GROMACS .gro file of C-alpha atoms in nm:
model
  241
    1UNK     CA    1  -6.110  -0.769  -1.797
    2UNK     CA    2  -6.494  -0.774  -1.796
    3UNK     CA    3  -6.593  -0.526  -2.039
    4UNK     CA    4  -6.922  -0.274  -2.124
    5UNK     CA    5  -7.166  -0.356  -2.303
    6UNK     CA    6  -7.070  -0.037  -2.427
    7UNK     CA    7  -6.853  -0.064  -2.585
    8UNK     CA    8  -6.851  -0.017  -2.982
    9UNK     CA    9  -6.591  -0.188  -3.173
   10UNK     CA   10  -6.528   0.067  -3.470
   11UNK     CA   11  -6.469  -0.201  -3.778
   12UNK     CA   12  -6.868  -0.251  -3.740
   13UNK     CA   13  -7.003  -0.045  -3.506
   14UNK     CA   14  -7.134  -0.363  -3.367
   15UNK     CA   15  -7.114  -0.401  -2.937
   16UNK     CA   16  -6.883  -0.664  -2.827
   17UNK     CA   17  -7.049  -0.831  -2.535
   18UNK     CA   18  -6.861  -1.020  -2.267
   19UNK     CA   19  -6.847  -1.339  -2.470
   20UNK     CA   20  -6.777  -1.193  -2.824
   21UNK     CA   21  -6.407  -1.349  -2.909
   22UNK     CA   22  -6.250  -0.977  -2.924
   23UNK     CA   23  -5.957  -0.796  -2.754
   24UNK     CA   24  -5.856  -0.507  -2.656
   25UNK     CA   25  -5.598  -0.228  -2.797
   26UNK     CA   26  -5.220  -0.108  -2.578
   27UNK     CA   27  -5.230   0.163  -2.767
   28UNK     CA   28  -5.391   0.510  -2.799
   29UNK     CA   29  -5.721   0.433  -2.847
   30UNK     CA   30  -5.809   0.099  -2.645
   31UNK     CA   31  -6.077   0.070  -2.789
   32UNK     CA   32  -6.235  -0.348  -2.836
   33UNK     CA   33  -6.185  -0.572  -3.176
   34UNK     CA   34  -6.355  -0.869  -3.248
   35UNK     CA   35  -6.096  -0.996  -3.349
   36UNK     CA   36  -6.270  -1.137  -3.748
   37UNK     CA   37  -6.301  -0.701  -3.767
   38UNK     CA   38  -5.916  -0.739  -3.780
   39UNK     CA   39  -5.846  -1.047  -3.967
   40UNK     CA   40  -5.731  -1.172  -3.616
   41UNK     CA   41  -5.695  -1.641  -3.607
   42UNK     CA   42  -5.907  -1.763  -3.373
   43UNK     CA   43  -5.587  -2.023  -3.366
   44UNK     CA   44  -5.414  -1.648  -3.301
   45UNK     CA   45  -5.582  -1.517  -3.047
   46UNK     CA   46  -5.618  -1.866  -2.814
   47UNK     CA   47  -5.166  -1.767  -2.793
   48UNK     CA   48  -5.198  -1.485  -2.706
   49UNK     CA   49  -5.524  -1.611  -2.467
   50UNK     CA   50  -5.287  -1.798  -2.343
   51UNK     CA   51  -5.015  -1.565  -2.270
   52UNK     CA   52  -4.995  -1.318  -2.026
   53UNK     CA   53  -4.723  -1.122  -2.075
   54UNK     CA   54  -4.829  -1.103  -2.512
   55UNK     CA   55  -5.025  -0.737  -2.597
   56UNK     CA   56  -5.214  -0.642  -2.883
   57UNK     CA   57  -5.231  -0.308  -3.081
   58UNK     CA   58  -5.436  -0.231  -3.377
   59UNK     CA   59  -5.411  -0.148  -3.720
   60UNK     CA   60  -5.541   0.228  -3.696
   61UNK     CA   61  -5.252   0.291  -3.413
   62UNK     CA   62  -4.975   0.116  -3.521
   63UNK     CA   63  -5.003   0.328  -3.832
   64UNK     CA   64  -4.976   0.581  -3.651
   65UNK     CA   65  -4.737   0.557  -3.344
   66UNK     CA   66  -4.493   0.380  -3.643
   67UNK     CA   67  -4.266   0.780  -3.521
   68UNK     CA   68  -4.338   0.686  -3.090
   69UNK     CA   69  -4.321   0.235  -3.081
   70UNK     CA   70  -4.102   0.361  -2.838
   71UNK     CA   71  -4.362   0.477  -2.641
   72UNK     CA   72  -4.619   0.371  -2.690
   73UNK     CA   73  -4.413  -0.004  -2.658
   74UNK     CA   74  -4.288   0.066  -2.199
   75UNK     CA   75  -4.620   0.086  -2.096
   76UNK     CA   76  -4.665  -0.261  -1.880
   77UNK     CA   77  -5.029  -0.406  -1.873
   78UNK     CA   78  -5.107  -0.754  -1.956
   79UNK     CA   79  -5.352  -0.840  -2.241
   80UNK     CA   80  -5.666  -0.716  -2.191
   81UNK     CA   81  -5.929  -0.990  -2.349
   82UNK     CA   82  -6.263  -1.101  -2.339
   83UNK     CA   83  -6.418  -1.288  -2.067
   84UNK     CA   84  -6.630  -1.543  -2.326
   85UNK     CA   85  -6.573  -1.886  -2.354
   86UNK     CA   86  -6.322  -1.980  -2.551
   87UNK     CA   87  -6.277  -2.250  -2.769
   88UNK     CA   88  -5.986  -2.472  -2.665
   89UNK     CA   89  -5.771  -2.477  -3.018
   90UNK     CA   90  -5.483  -2.692  -2.917
   91UNK     CA   91  -5.119  -2.573  -3.115
   92UNK     CA   92  -5.079  -2.879  -3.361
   93UNK     CA   93  -4.802  -3.092  -3.347
   94UNK     CA   94  -4.624  -3.007  -3.701
   95UNK     CA   95  -4.702  -2.624  -3.512
   96UNK     CA   96  -4.539  -2.755  -3.176
   97UNK     CA   97  -4.273  -2.928  -3.370
   98UNK     CA   98  -4.195  -2.556  -3.584
   99UNK     CA   99  -4.184  -2.388  -3.272
  100UNK     CA  100  -3.951  -2.605  -3.090
  101UNK     CA  101  -3.702  -2.603  -3.410
  102UNK     CA  102  -3.723  -2.236  -3.409
  103UNK     CA  103  -3.633  -2.181  -3.011
  104UNK     CA  104  -3.357  -2.417  -3.140
  105UNK     CA  105  -3.244  -2.225  -3.424
  106UNK     CA  106  -3.215  -1.881  -3.165
  107UNK     CA  107  -3.019  -2.034  -2.907
  108UNK     CA  108  -2.758  -2.263  -3.190
  109UNK     CA  109  -2.705  -1.968  -3.351
  110UNK     CA  110  -2.656  -1.762  -2.967
  111UNK     CA  111  -2.438  -2.050  -2.817
  112UNK     CA  112  -2.142  -1.985  -3.051
  113UNK     CA  113  -2.109  -1.619  -2.979
  114UNK     CA  114  -2.173  -1.706  -2.592
  115UNK     CA  115  -1.865  -1.967  -2.667
  116UNK     CA  116  -1.615  -1.672  -2.796
  117UNK     CA  117  -1.728  -1.463  -2.557
  118UNK     CA  118  -1.697  -1.719  -2.277
  119UNK     CA  119  -1.348  -1.829  -2.440
  120UNK     CA  120  -1.191  -1.453  -2.424
  121UNK     CA  121  -1.339  -1.378  -2.114
  122UNK     CA  122  -1.186  -1.670  -1.972
  123UNK     CA  123  -0.751  -1.539  -2.201
  124UNK     CA  124  -0.781  -1.232  -2.040
  125UNK     CA  125  -0.866  -1.406  -1.673
  126UNK     CA  126  -0.529  -1.611  -1.813
  127UNK     CA  127  -0.360  -1.255  -1.873
  128UNK     CA  128  -0.444  -1.127  -1.541
  129UNK     CA  129  -0.345  -1.394  -1.330
  130UNK     CA  130   0.012  -1.420  -1.549
  131UNK     CA  131   0.112  -1.099  -1.484
  132UNK     CA  132  -0.047  -1.097  -1.167
  133UNK     CA  133   0.245  -1.370  -1.115
  134UNK     CA  134   0.487  -1.195  -1.264
  135UNK     CA  135   0.433  -0.920  -0.991
  136UNK     CA  136   0.476  -1.108  -0.757
  137UNK     CA  137   0.735  -1.265  -0.854
  138UNK     CA  138   0.935  -0.867  -1.010
  139UNK     CA  139   0.783  -0.789  -0.655
  140UNK     CA  140   0.955  -1.056  -0.458
  141UNK     CA  141   1.354  -0.950  -0.629
  142UNK     CA  142   1.219  -0.555  -0.569
  143UNK     CA  143   1.229  -0.687  -0.155
  144UNK     CA  144   1.531  -0.883  -0.220
  145UNK     CA  145   1.733  -0.623  -0.354
  146UNK     CA  146   1.671  -0.365  -0.083
  147UNK     CA  147   1.756  -0.660   0.148
  148UNK     CA  148   2.085  -0.706   0.039
  149UNK     CA  149   2.110  -0.299   0.074
  150UNK     CA  150   2.025  -0.294   0.407
  151UNK     CA  151   2.325  -0.552   0.472
  152UNK     CA  152   2.547  -0.351   0.208
  153UNK     CA  153   2.512  -0.081   0.408
  154UNK     CA  154   2.537  -0.243   0.703
  155UNK     CA  155   2.862  -0.342   0.571
  156UNK     CA  156   3.029  -0.049   0.495
  157UNK     CA  157   2.976   0.158   0.782
  158UNK     CA  158   3.089  -0.120   0.978
  159UNK     CA  159   3.401  -0.129   0.723
  160UNK     CA  160   3.422   0.226   0.798
  161UNK     CA  161   3.373   0.241   1.131
  162UNK     CA  162   3.671  -0.063   1.161
  163UNK     CA  163   3.862   0.205   0.934
  164UNK     CA  164   3.842   0.458   1.188
  165UNK     CA  165   3.906   0.186   1.459
  166UNK     CA  166   4.274   0.137   1.257
  167UNK     CA  167   4.365   0.505   1.199
  168UNK     CA  168   4.246   0.626   1.540
  169UNK     CA  169   4.508   0.326   1.646
  170UNK     CA  170   4.798   0.411   1.404
  171UNK     CA  171   4.812   0.760   1.527
  172UNK     CA  172   4.824   0.594   1.902
  173UNK     CA  173   5.125   0.431   1.913
  174UNK     CA  174   5.262   0.682   1.625
  175UNK     CA  175   5.285   0.883   2.001
  176UNK     CA  176   5.397   0.610   2.218
  177UNK     CA  177   5.700   0.485   1.973
  178UNK     CA  178   5.775   0.869   1.940
  179UNK     CA  179   5.742   0.932   2.308
  180UNK     CA  180   6.004   0.631   2.376
  181UNK     CA  181   6.200   0.717   2.070
  182UNK     CA  182   6.271   1.076   2.314
  183UNK     CA  183   6.224   0.871   2.611
  184UNK     CA  184   6.593   0.741   2.459
  185UNK     CA  185   6.757   0.990   2.367
  186UNK     CA  186   6.725   1.197   2.624
  187UNK     CA  187   6.939   0.893   2.778
  188UNK     CA  188   7.180   0.924   2.544
  189UNK     CA  189   7.474   1.198   2.562
  190UNK     CA  190   7.682   1.268   2.225
  191UNK     CA  191   8.076   1.388   2.256
  192UNK     CA  192   8.232   1.536   1.924
  193UNK     CA  193   8.564   1.594   1.818
  194UNK     CA  194   8.716   1.312   2.012
  195UNK     CA  195   8.999   1.148   1.803
  196UNK     CA  196   9.007   0.789   1.783
  197UNK     CA  197   9.266   0.602   1.868
  198UNK     CA  198   9.430   0.196   1.880
  199UNK     CA  199   9.304  -0.028   2.122
  200UNK     CA  200   9.037   0.247   2.320
  201UNK     CA  201   8.836   0.256   2.504
  202UNK     CA  202   8.590   0.438   2.479
  203UNK     CA  203   8.410   0.351   2.787
  204UNK     CA  204   8.761   0.496   2.994
  205UNK     CA  205   8.759   0.800   2.762
  206UNK     CA  206   8.366   0.944   2.879
  207UNK     CA  207   8.419   0.868   3.255
  208UNK     CA  208   8.742   1.061   3.198
  209UNK     CA  209   8.597   1.373   3.042
  210UNK     CA  210   8.296   1.335   3.342
  211UNK     CA  211   8.601   1.383   3.539
  212UNK     CA  212   8.733   1.686   3.353
  213UNK     CA  213   8.404   1.801   3.384
  214UNK     CA  214   8.378   1.802   3.734
  215UNK     CA  215   8.049   1.557   3.629
  216UNK     CA  216   8.226   1.198   3.825
  217UNK     CA  217   8.021   0.943   3.688
  218UNK     CA  218   7.955   0.588   3.887
  219UNK     CA  219   8.043   0.302   3.497
  220UNK     CA  220   7.766   0.075   3.588
  221UNK     CA  221   7.559   0.351   3.575
  222UNK     CA  222   7.655   0.383   3.171
  223UNK     CA  223   7.490   0.095   2.927
  224UNK     CA  224   7.703   0.164   2.624
  225UNK     CA  225   7.933   0.392   2.575
  226UNK     CA  226   8.063   0.381   2.153
  227UNK     CA  227   8.189   0.606   1.859
  228UNK     CA  228   7.970   0.662   1.564
  229UNK     CA  229   8.088   0.580   1.245
  230UNK     CA  230   8.146   0.911   1.091
  231UNK     CA  231   7.989   0.854   0.644
  232UNK     CA  232   8.333   1.050   0.483
  233UNK     CA  233   8.583   0.863   0.395
  234UNK     CA  234   8.887   0.762   0.619
  235UNK     CA  235   9.197   0.976   0.750
  236UNK     CA  236   9.609   1.011   0.468
  237UNK     CA  237   9.660   0.844   0.797
  238UNK     CA  238   9.374   0.565   0.879
  239UNK     CA  239   9.278   0.690   1.150
  240UNK     CA  240   8.899   0.879   1.214
  241UNK     CA  241   8.831   1.169   1.423
   0.00000   0.00000   0.00000
């Protein structure tokens, strides 16, 4: 930025010309100062001139803005200098080496912190992967237990159904047996108080009784005629009634 000839240096009160080596304050005053009036070396002046991102504040504004440093530094303006033809003053090898060394020191100081952070992140990732794998294993076990439980319930239901059928068949068989027994008993006839004789023929005795009752029966219709032995002791004669 080319400054006006009306600008005067607050230090020496002389006009700051276009060809003068001067800096404009980025502080409150925004005035131009000769670098010699602010005790700025030509080497620093050249470095600031080459750095578009650098800023400068005069000593007066610096003292007045200590409590407002944050506010003043938020300005994003480039350093404005006089557009003269300053003499090129290259940095010496020692200065370049010192600058490089300082930069390397900062990088070396940063590397351990970065390495620690990277190590911590890697450990965190490993922990997350580990617990994720464990969760997958646990989830697989839970799913398998659910499947086994479903199969077990199906098996229990099948057993219950089979047991129910067995009970129904058992009741049916009991009913059929009872019906068969009743059917068999319907063809049986029991006659009591018939004295027992030696070498008796039960069939003849039965046919004789039927004739006397006027109920003739063909001997061929008889399946079996026998004397039922009672569960008591014999008489003195040894004969059963």
